[in-house]
mmCIF file of C-alpha atoms in Angstrom:
data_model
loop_
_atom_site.group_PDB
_atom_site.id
_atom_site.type_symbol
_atom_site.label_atom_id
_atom_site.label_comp_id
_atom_site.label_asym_id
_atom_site.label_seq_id
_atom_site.Cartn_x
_atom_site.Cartn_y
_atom_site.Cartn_z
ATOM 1 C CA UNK A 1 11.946 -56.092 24.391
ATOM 2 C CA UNK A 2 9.685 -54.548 27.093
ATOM 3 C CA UNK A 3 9.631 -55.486 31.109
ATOM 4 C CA UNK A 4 6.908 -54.852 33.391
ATOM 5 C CA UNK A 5 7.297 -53.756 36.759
ATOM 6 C CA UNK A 6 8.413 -56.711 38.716
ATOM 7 C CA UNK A 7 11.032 -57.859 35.740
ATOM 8 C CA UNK A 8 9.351 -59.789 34.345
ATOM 9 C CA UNK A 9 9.988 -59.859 30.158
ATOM 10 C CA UNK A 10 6.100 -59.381 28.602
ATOM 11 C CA UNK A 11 4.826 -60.317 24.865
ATOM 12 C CA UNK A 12 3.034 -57.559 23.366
ATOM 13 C CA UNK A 13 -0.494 -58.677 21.933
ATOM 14 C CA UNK A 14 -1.510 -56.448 19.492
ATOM 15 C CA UNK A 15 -4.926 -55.070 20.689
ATOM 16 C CA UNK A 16 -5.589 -51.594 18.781
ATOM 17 C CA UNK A 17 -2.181 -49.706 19.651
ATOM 18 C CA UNK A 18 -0.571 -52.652 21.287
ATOM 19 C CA UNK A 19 -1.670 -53.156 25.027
ATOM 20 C CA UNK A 20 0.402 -55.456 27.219
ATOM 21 C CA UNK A 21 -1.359 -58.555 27.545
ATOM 22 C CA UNK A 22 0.738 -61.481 27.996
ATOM 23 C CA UNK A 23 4.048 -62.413 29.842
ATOM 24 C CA UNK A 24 6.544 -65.521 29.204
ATOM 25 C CA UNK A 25 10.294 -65.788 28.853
ATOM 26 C CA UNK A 26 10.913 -64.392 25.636
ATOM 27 C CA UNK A 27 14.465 -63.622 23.205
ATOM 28 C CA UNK A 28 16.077 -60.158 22.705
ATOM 29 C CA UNK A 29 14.477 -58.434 19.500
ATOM 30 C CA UNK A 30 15.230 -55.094 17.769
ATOM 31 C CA UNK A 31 15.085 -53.094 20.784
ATOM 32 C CA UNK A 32 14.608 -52.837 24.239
ATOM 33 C CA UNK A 33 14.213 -49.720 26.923
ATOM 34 C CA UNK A 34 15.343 -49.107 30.223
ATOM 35 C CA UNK A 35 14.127 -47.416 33.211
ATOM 36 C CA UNK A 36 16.201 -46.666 36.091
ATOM 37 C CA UNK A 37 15.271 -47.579 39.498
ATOM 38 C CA UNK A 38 12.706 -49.743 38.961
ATOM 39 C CA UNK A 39 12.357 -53.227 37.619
ATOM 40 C CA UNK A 40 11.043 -52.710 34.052
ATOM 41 C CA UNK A 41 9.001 -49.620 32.313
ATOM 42 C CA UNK A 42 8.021 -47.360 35.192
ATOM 43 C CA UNK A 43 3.917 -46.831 35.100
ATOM 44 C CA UNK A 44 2.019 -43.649 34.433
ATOM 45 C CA UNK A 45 3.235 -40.755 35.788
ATOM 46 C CA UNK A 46 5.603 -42.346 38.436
ATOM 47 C CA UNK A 47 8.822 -41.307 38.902
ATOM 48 C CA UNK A 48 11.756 -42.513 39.987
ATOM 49 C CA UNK A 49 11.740 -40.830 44.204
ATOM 50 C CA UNK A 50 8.095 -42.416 44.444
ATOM 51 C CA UNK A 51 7.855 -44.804 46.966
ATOM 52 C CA UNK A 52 7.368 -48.248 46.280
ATOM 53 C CA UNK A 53 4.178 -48.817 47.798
ATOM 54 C CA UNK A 54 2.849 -46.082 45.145
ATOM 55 C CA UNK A 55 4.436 -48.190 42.490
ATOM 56 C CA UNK A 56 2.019 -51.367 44.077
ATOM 57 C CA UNK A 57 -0.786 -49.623 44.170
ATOM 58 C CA UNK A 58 -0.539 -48.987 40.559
ATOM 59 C CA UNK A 59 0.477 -52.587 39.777
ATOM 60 C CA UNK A 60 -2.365 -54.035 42.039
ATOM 61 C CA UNK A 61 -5.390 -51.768 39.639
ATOM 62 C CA UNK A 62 -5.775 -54.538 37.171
ATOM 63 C CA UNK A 63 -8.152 -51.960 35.407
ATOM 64 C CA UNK A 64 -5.177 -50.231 33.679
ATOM 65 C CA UNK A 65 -4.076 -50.871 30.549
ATOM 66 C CA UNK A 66 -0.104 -49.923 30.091
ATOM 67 C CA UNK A 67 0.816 -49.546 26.761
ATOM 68 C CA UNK A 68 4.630 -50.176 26.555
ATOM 69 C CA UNK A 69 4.985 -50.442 22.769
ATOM 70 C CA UNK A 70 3.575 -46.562 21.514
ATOM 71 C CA UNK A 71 5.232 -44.645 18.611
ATOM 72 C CA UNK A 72 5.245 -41.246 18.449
ATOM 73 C CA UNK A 73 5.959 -39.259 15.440
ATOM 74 C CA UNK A 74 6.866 -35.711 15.663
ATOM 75 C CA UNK A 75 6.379 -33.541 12.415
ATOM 76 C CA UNK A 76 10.567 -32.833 11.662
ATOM 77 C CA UNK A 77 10.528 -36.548 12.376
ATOM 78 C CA UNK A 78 7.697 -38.056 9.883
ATOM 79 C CA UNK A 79 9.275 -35.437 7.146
ATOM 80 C CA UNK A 80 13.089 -36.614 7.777
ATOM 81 C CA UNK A 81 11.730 -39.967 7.515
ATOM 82 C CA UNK A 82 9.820 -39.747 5.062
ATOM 83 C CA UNK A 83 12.437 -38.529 3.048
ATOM 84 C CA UNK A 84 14.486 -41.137 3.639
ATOM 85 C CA UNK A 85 12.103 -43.591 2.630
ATOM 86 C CA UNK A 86 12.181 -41.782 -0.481
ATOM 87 C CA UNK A 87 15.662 -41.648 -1.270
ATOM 88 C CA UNK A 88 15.778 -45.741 -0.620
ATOM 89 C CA UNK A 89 12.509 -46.274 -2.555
ATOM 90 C CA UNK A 90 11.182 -48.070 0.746
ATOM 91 C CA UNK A 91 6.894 -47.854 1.197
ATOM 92 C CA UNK A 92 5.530 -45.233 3.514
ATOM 93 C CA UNK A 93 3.309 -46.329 6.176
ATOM 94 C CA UNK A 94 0.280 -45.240 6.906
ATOM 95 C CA UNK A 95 -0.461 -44.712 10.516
ATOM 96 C CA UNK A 96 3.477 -42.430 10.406
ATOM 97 C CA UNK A 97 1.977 -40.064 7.488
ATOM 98 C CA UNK A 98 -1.187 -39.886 9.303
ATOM 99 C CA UNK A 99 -0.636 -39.576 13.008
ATOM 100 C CA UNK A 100 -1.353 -36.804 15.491
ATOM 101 C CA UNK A 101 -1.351 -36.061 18.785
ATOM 102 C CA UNK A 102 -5.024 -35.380 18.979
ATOM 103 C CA UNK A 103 -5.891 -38.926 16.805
ATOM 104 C CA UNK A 104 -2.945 -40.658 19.143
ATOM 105 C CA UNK A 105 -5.361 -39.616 21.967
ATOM 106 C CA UNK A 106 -8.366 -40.668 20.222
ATOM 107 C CA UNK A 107 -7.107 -43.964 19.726
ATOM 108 C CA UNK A 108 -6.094 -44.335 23.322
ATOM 109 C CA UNK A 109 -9.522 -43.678 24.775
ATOM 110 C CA UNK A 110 -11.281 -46.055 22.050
ATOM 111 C CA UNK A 111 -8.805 -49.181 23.319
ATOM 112 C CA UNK A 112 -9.622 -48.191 26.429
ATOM 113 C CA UNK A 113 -5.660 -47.603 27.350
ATOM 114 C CA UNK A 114 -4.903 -45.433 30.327
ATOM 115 C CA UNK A 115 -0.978 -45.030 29.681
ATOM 116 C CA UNK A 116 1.147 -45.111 27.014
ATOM 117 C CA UNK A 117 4.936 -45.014 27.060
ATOM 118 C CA UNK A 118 5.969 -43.137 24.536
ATOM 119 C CA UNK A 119 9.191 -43.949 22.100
ATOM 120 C CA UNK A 120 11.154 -43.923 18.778
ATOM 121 C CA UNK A 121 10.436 -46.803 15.704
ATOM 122 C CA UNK A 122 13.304 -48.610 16.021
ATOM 123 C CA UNK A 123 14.464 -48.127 12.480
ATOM 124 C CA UNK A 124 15.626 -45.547 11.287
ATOM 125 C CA UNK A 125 16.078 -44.423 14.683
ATOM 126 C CA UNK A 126 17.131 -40.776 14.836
ATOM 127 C CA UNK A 127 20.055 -41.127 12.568
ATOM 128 C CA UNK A 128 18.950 -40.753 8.547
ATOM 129 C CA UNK A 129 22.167 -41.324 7.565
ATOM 130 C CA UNK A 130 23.006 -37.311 8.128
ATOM 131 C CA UNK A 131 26.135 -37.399 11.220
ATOM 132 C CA UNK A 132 26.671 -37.601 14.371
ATOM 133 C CA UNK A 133 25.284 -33.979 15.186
ATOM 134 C CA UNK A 134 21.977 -34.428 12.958
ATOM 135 C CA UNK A 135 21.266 -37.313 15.418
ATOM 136 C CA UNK A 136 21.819 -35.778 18.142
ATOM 137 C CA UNK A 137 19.597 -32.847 17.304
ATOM 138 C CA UNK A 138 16.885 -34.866 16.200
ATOM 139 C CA UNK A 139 16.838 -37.001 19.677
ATOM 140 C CA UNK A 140 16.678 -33.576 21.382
ATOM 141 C CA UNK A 141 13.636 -32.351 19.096
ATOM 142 C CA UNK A 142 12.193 -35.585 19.762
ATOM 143 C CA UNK A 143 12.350 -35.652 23.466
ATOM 144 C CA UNK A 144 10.825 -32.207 23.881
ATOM 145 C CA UNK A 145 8.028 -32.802 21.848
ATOM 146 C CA UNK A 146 7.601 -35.648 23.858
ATOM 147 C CA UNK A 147 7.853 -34.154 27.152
ATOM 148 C CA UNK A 148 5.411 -31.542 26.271
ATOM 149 C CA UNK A 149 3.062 -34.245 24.915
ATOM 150 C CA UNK A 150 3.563 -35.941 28.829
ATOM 151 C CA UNK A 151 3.411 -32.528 30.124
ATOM 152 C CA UNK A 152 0.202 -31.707 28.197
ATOM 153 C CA UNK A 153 -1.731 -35.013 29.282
ATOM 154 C CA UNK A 154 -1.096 -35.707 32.814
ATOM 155 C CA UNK A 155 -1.167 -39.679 33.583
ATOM 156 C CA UNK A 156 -1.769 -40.614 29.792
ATOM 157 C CA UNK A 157 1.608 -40.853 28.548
ATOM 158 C CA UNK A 158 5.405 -41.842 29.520
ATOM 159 C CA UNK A 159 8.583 -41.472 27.926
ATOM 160 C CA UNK A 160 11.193 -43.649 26.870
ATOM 161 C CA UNK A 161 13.674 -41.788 25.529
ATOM 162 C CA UNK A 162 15.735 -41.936 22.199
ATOM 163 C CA UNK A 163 19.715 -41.523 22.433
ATOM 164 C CA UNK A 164 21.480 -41.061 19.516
ATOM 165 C CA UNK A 165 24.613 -43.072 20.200
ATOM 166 C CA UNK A 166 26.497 -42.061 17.243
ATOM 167 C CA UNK A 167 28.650 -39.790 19.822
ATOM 168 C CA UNK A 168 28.942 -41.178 22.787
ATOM 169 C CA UNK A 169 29.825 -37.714 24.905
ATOM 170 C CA UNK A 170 26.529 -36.515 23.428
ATOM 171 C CA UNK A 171 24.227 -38.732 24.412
ATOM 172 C CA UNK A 172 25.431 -38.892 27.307
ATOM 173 C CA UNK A 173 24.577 -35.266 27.666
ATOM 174 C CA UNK A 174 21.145 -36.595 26.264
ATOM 175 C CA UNK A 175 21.082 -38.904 29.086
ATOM 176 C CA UNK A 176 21.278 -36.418 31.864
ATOM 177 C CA UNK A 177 18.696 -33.881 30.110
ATOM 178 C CA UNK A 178 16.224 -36.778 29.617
ATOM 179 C CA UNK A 179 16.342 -37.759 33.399
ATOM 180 C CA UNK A 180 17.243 -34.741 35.187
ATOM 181 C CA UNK A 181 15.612 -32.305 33.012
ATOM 182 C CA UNK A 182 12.667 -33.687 31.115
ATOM 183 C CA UNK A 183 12.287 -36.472 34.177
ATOM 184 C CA UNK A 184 11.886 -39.527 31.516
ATOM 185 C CA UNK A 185 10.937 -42.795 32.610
ATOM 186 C CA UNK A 186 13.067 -44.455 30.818
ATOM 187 C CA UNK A 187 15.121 -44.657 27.642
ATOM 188 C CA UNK A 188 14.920 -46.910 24.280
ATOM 189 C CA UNK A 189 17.891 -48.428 22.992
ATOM 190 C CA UNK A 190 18.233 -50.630 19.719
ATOM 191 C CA UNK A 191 20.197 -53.811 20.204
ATOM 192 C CA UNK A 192 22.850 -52.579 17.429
ATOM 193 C CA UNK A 193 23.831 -49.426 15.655
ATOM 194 C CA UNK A 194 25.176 -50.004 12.440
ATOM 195 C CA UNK A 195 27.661 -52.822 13.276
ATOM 196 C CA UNK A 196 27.732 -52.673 16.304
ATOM 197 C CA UNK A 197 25.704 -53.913 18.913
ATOM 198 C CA UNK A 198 25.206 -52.824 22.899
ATOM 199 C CA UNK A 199 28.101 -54.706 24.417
ATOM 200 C CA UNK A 200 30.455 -53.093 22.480
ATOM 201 C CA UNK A 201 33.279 -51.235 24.411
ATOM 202 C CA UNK A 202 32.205 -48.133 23.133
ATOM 203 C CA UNK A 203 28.792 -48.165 24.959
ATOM 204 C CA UNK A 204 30.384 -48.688 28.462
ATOM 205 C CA UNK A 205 30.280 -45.503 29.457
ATOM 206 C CA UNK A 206 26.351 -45.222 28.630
ATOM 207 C CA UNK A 207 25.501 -48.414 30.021
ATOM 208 C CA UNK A 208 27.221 -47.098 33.130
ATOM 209 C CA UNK A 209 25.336 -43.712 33.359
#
């Protein structure tokens, strides 16, 4: 579930690479990502000091599109996933085996969006079945390339980050490097990992931080 800046909960239209279209009162689905600070996904390149009337001005330009729903697939990523497709017999897709940053671009400027916010599929997350410390490494790998994708492309892209919440002491070390080091706008949460789901006990402490 995505939120725009004023709270409000918004239904993704599909338009090319998913543009934000629409907004009504909608349930929880498979996962959901928060920014701190501000009332939903954070837009372009703000950041979380900016002052509000920035964040306004950027509301009021109805000629920007905001993509809130954008996969990115980084290439230790598509092969550990596409492994475990393998291993589980399960279809690749497509647009995973095929994408690149320069043909993410492309597709951006032929929809005619102006910034995307960057995250994780929500399955099979960053996890592959390999530990606690194999997720965590792969949310790290995967928020760098990320950040250098931002970095790279000033205005064009956001990050939500992934946390691997197998362990929770890591990612909350993940937590702190996303924000204070690779200033994300936000990170992406699923509503459950394996059985459990976000208000477990466990995830107190993350929810906190």
């Amino acid at each position: 579930m995505m939120y725009d800046q004023t709270g409000a909960r918004v239904r993704e239209q599909r338009h090319g690479r998913g543009v934000v279209r629409k907004k009504s009162a909608l349930p929880f689905g498979a996962s959901s990502s928060i920014a701190p600070n501000v009332s939903g996904s954070r837009l372009g390149s703000l950041r979380r000091n900016e002052p509000r009337n920035a964040r306004n001005a950027v509301a009021a330009d109805a000629s920007k599109l905001i993509d809130t729903h954008h996969h990115f697939y980084p290439p230790p990523y598509q092969k550990a996933w596409a492994d475990w497709e393998d291993q589980r017999k399960i279809p690749h897709l497509g647009v995973q085996l095929a994408w690149s940053r320069d043909q993410d671009i492309e597709a951006m400027d032929k929809d005619g969006v102006t910034t995307s916010i960057l995250s994780l599929a929500s399955t099979p997350g960053t996890w592959f079945d390999a530990g606690a410390q194999a997720a965590h490494d792969m949310a790290r790998s995967c928020c760098d390339f990320a950040a250098e994708m931002v970095r790279d492309k000033p205005g064009r892209y956001g990050l939500f980050a992934p946390l691997s919440m197998l362990d929770i002491d890591a990612t909350l070390k993940e937590i702190e490097y996303a924000f204070d080091t690779l200033k994300a706008d936000g990170v992406n949460l699923q509503t459950n990992y394996g059985d459990r789901w976000l208000g477990d006990p466990t995830y107190r402490p993350v929810s906190r931080s």
